[in-house]
Short mmCIF file of C-alpha atoms in Angstrom, two decimals:
data_model
loop_
_atom_site.label_atom_id
_atom_site.label_comp_id
_atom_site.label_asym_id
_atom_site.label_seq_id
_atom_site.Cartn_x
_atom_site.Cartn_y
_atom_site.Cartn_z
CA SER A 1 15.37 225.75 177.08
CA ALA A 2 12.31 224.08 175.59
CA VAL A 3 12.45 220.34 174.91
CA ILE A 4 10.57 219.18 171.85
CA SER A 5 9.49 215.72 170.77
CA GLN A 6 8.04 214.62 167.47
CA LYS A 7 6.04 211.58 166.43
CA PRO A 8 6.58 209.58 164.36
CA SER A 9 10.36 209.74 164.06
CA ARG A 10 10.15 208.21 160.61
CA ASP A 11 7.60 206.70 158.28
CA ILE A 12 7.30 205.18 154.84
CA CYS A 13 4.02 206.01 153.12
CA GLN A 14 2.27 205.25 149.89
CA ARG A 15 1.54 207.86 147.26
CA GLY A 16 -1.85 209.51 147.71
CA THR A 17 -2.11 208.95 151.45
CA SER A 18 -1.76 211.51 154.27
CA LEU A 19 0.46 211.58 157.35
CA THR A 20 -0.02 213.62 160.50
CA ILE A 21 3.10 214.60 162.43
CA GLN A 22 2.82 215.55 166.07
CA CYS A 23 4.97 218.06 167.93
CA GLN A 24 4.94 218.21 171.72
CA VAL A 25 6.75 220.85 173.82
CA ASP A 26 7.54 220.54 177.52
CA SER A 27 6.56 224.15 178.24
CA GLN A 28 4.01 226.65 177.00
CA VAL A 29 5.17 228.59 173.96
CA THR A 30 3.44 231.13 171.78
CA MET A 31 5.17 230.59 168.47
CA MET A 32 5.67 227.24 166.79
CA PHE A 33 7.12 226.71 163.35
CA TRP A 34 7.11 223.88 160.84
CA TYR A 35 10.05 223.38 158.47
CA ARG A 36 10.92 221.04 155.66
CA GLN A 37 14.50 219.89 155.08
CA GLN A 38 14.96 218.09 151.79
CA PRO A 39 18.11 216.03 151.17
CA GLY A 40 21.07 218.35 150.76
CA GLN A 41 18.85 221.39 151.10
CA SER A 42 18.32 224.08 153.66
CA LEU A 43 15.52 224.27 156.18
CA THR A 44 12.54 225.86 154.48
CA LEU A 45 9.80 227.37 156.60
CA ILE A 46 6.39 225.93 155.79
CA ALA A 47 4.25 227.88 158.24
CA THR A 48 4.08 229.62 161.59
CA ALA A 49 1.47 228.29 164.00
CA ASN A 50 0.31 230.51 166.83
CA GLN A 51 -2.23 229.27 169.32
CA GLY A 52 -5.68 230.73 168.80
CA SER A 53 -5.15 231.87 165.24
CA GLU A 54 -4.87 230.42 161.77
CA ALA A 55 -1.44 229.28 160.71
CA THR A 56 0.49 231.64 158.44
CA TYR A 57 1.89 229.88 155.37
CA GLU A 58 5.00 230.81 153.42
CA SER A 59 5.02 231.28 149.69
CA GLY A 60 4.74 227.94 147.93
CA PHE A 61 2.92 226.18 150.77
CA VAL A 62 -0.86 225.97 151.05
CA ILE A 63 -3.26 224.92 153.79
CA ASP A 64 -4.92 222.22 151.67
CA LYS A 65 -1.60 220.42 151.28
CA PHE A 66 -0.20 221.10 154.77
CA PRO A 67 -3.05 221.65 157.24
CA ILE A 68 -1.85 222.60 160.70
CA SER A 69 -3.56 222.43 164.05
CA ARG A 70 -2.50 224.28 167.20
CA PRO A 71 -5.02 223.36 169.90
CA ASN A 72 -2.97 224.61 172.88
CA LEU A 73 0.34 226.17 173.87
CA THR A 74 2.28 222.89 174.02
CA PHE A 75 1.12 220.92 170.97
CA SER A 76 0.79 221.18 167.20
CA THR A 77 0.27 218.86 164.26
CA LEU A 78 1.25 219.11 160.62
CA THR A 79 -0.49 216.92 158.06
CA VAL A 80 1.12 216.17 154.72
CA SER A 81 -1.84 215.47 152.45
CA ASN A 82 -2.16 213.48 149.25
CA MET A 83 1.52 212.67 149.32
CA SER A 84 3.79 212.22 146.33
CA PRO A 85 7.46 211.14 146.23
CA GLU A 86 8.41 214.85 146.07
CA ASP A 87 7.16 215.17 149.66
CA SER A 88 9.91 212.84 150.87
CA SER A 89 11.80 214.98 153.32
CA ILE A 90 12.56 215.63 156.96
CA TYR A 91 9.88 217.67 158.69
CA LEU A 92 10.89 219.61 161.78
CA CYS A 93 8.97 221.62 164.26
CA SER A 94 10.54 224.38 166.29
CA VAL A 95 9.49 226.83 168.96
CA GLU A 96 10.53 230.24 170.05
CA ASP A 97 10.80 230.41 173.82
CA ARG A 98 10.35 233.96 175.10
CA LEU A 99 12.39 233.02 178.16
CA ALA A 100 15.35 231.89 176.05
CA ARG A 101 18.63 233.69 176.72
CA VAL A 102 19.01 234.54 173.03
CA ARG A 103 16.42 236.65 171.28
CA TYR A 104 14.82 234.89 168.30
CA GLU A 105 16.50 231.58 169.13
CA GLN A 106 14.45 228.64 167.97
CA PHE A 107 14.56 225.19 169.55
CA PHE A 108 14.05 222.28 167.20
CA GLY A 109 12.57 218.87 167.51
CA PRO A 110 14.50 215.84 166.21
CA GLY A 111 12.52 215.74 162.98
CA THR A 112 10.27 213.26 161.20
CA ARG A 113 11.89 211.47 158.28
CA LEU A 114 9.24 210.82 155.65
CA THR A 115 9.66 208.61 152.60
CA VAL A 116 6.87 208.45 150.03
CA LEU A 117 6.88 205.55 147.60
CA GLN B 1 19.07 234.34 143.66
CA LYS B 2 18.67 232.80 147.10
CA GLU B 3 18.48 235.19 150.02
CA VAL B 4 21.24 233.27 151.81
CA GLU B 5 24.01 231.41 150.01
CA GLN B 6 26.17 228.79 151.73
CA ASP B 7 28.56 226.31 150.17
CA PRO B 8 27.14 222.86 151.00
CA GLY B 9 30.55 221.19 150.96
CA PRO B 10 31.23 218.53 152.03
CA LEU B 11 34.30 219.82 153.82
CA SER B 12 36.81 217.38 155.30
CA VAL B 13 39.79 218.51 157.38
CA PRO B 14 42.27 216.87 159.77
CA GLU B 15 41.87 217.16 163.51
CA GLY B 16 43.40 220.34 164.90
CA ALA B 17 42.90 222.36 161.72
CA ILE B 18 41.23 225.75 161.62
CA VAL B 19 37.89 225.60 159.84
CA SER B 20 36.26 228.54 158.07
CA LEU B 21 32.58 228.39 157.13
CA ASN B 22 30.93 231.23 155.24
CA CYS B 23 27.60 232.62 154.09
CA THR B 24 26.61 235.54 151.95
CA TYR B 25 23.24 237.20 151.93
CA SER B 26 21.40 239.63 149.73
CA ASN B 27 18.70 241.12 151.95
CA SER B 28 19.76 244.18 153.93
CA ALA B 29 16.74 243.66 156.19
CA PHE B 30 18.46 240.79 158.00
CA GLN B 31 19.19 242.01 161.51
CA TYR B 32 20.47 239.09 163.56
CA PHE B 33 22.89 236.38 162.55
CA MET B 34 23.16 232.89 163.93
CA TRP B 35 25.00 229.65 163.39
CA TYR B 36 23.24 226.38 164.09
CA ARG B 37 24.91 222.99 164.35
CA GLN B 38 23.03 219.87 163.29
CA TYR B 39 24.26 216.40 164.10
CA SER B 40 23.06 213.49 162.03
CA ARG B 41 19.41 212.59 162.68
CA LYS B 42 19.01 215.47 165.15
CA GLY B 43 17.43 218.89 164.99
CA PRO B 44 19.63 221.98 164.67
CA GLU B 45 20.93 223.63 167.85
CA LEU B 46 22.06 227.22 168.23
CA LEU B 47 25.84 227.47 168.37
CA MET B 48 26.64 231.16 167.99
CA TYR B 49 24.71 234.38 167.54
CA THR B 50 25.59 238.00 166.90
CA TYR B 51 23.63 241.15 166.35
CA SER B 52 26.23 243.48 164.87
CA SER B 53 29.23 243.67 162.60
CA GLY B 54 32.48 242.45 164.07
CA ASN B 55 33.76 239.36 165.82
CA LYS B 56 32.31 237.35 168.68
CA GLU B 57 34.30 234.62 170.34
CA ASP B 58 33.12 231.68 172.43
CA GLY B 59 35.77 229.13 173.26
CA ARG B 60 37.07 227.59 170.04
CA PHE B 61 34.37 229.29 167.97
CA THR B 62 34.41 232.78 166.47
CA ALA B 63 31.51 234.32 164.58
CA GLN B 64 32.25 237.19 162.26
CA VAL B 65 29.79 239.51 160.53
CA ASP B 66 30.53 242.09 157.86
CA LYS B 67 27.27 243.88 157.11
CA SER B 68 28.84 246.14 154.48
CA SER B 69 29.82 243.08 152.43
CA LYS B 70 26.78 241.01 153.51
CA TYR B 71 29.11 238.23 154.58
CA ILE B 72 29.24 236.14 157.73
CA SER B 73 31.75 233.53 158.84
CA LEU B 74 32.23 230.91 161.53
CA PHE B 75 35.74 229.90 162.51
CA ILE B 76 36.52 226.75 164.47
CA ARG B 77 39.96 226.53 166.05
CA ASP B 78 41.63 223.29 167.11
CA SER B 79 38.88 221.31 165.41
CA GLN B 80 37.84 218.03 167.01
CA PRO B 81 36.14 214.92 165.56
CA SER B 82 33.12 215.84 167.73
CA ASP B 83 32.76 219.00 165.62
CA SER B 84 31.75 216.84 162.67
CA ALA B 85 28.23 218.00 161.81
CA THR B 86 26.31 220.18 159.40
CA TYR B 87 26.62 223.90 160.12
CA LEU B 88 23.80 226.19 159.03
CA CYS B 89 23.92 229.94 159.00
CA ALA B 90 20.62 231.60 159.81
CA MET B 91 19.43 235.16 159.67
CA VAL B 92 16.50 236.84 161.33
CA ILE B 93 14.23 239.06 159.30
CA ILE B 94 11.55 241.10 160.98
CA GLN B 95 8.76 242.15 158.66
CA GLY B 96 5.66 242.02 160.76
CA ALA B 97 6.37 238.63 162.27
CA GLN B 98 9.97 237.54 162.56
CA LYS B 99 11.35 234.46 160.87
CA LEU B 100 14.64 232.67 160.40
CA VAL B 101 16.09 232.22 156.92
CA PHE B 102 18.64 229.43 156.70
CA GLY B 103 21.57 228.77 154.44
CA GLN B 104 21.88 225.38 152.80
CA GLY B 105 24.25 224.08 155.45
CA THR B 106 27.85 222.92 155.15
CA ARG B 107 28.60 219.32 156.01
CA LEU B 108 31.88 219.20 157.95
CA THR B 109 33.96 216.14 158.81
CA ILE B 110 36.97 216.33 161.14
CA ASN B 111 39.27 213.37 160.58
CA PRO B 112 41.22 212.04 163.59
#
């Protein structure tokens, strides 16, 4: 199974600034996903990032607020732009490994805990 | 109405008890059903999966799906303190690209 790391693991940021979160996978994967998990809430998909194409955003999420890069098959970044306290959340990346034993299984990183003051 | 409804708990039971966790869903397009377990400050990990109505057993865990009622359950037998975690149901929808839709998660504590 794919092993995923995220940087930073946590951060405290000021309102109006931006934070870029990195996601690194130990194997090449086609599909990478970015989720937000707000306190007491479910995981909500922000966007799907496939290498070589523009990220596909879910309803309620826009590229200007959450720009995503996917330069190769093992790495992606999510930027949270012009942050407000409402952006305080855990951000997780996940991948779908075509070699996984379970179809559609996603492997998750440990998450980035963001607090915006 | 949310596509997937799950009671967030928290749920606290004594060690050895049988635990029942449930989700309901509204979208008939969901095709695959999963349960993820998330320990504190970790990402979710797949625990159980099933593709059809009926029961699937794996050790102390049983996943149950009733597509006619749009209802899925996870049963934990002989619960252990190490089972304390948040359990999230997840469903796969395939409309063009596939994606997972998660329930809110139920926070479970097993007391020794």
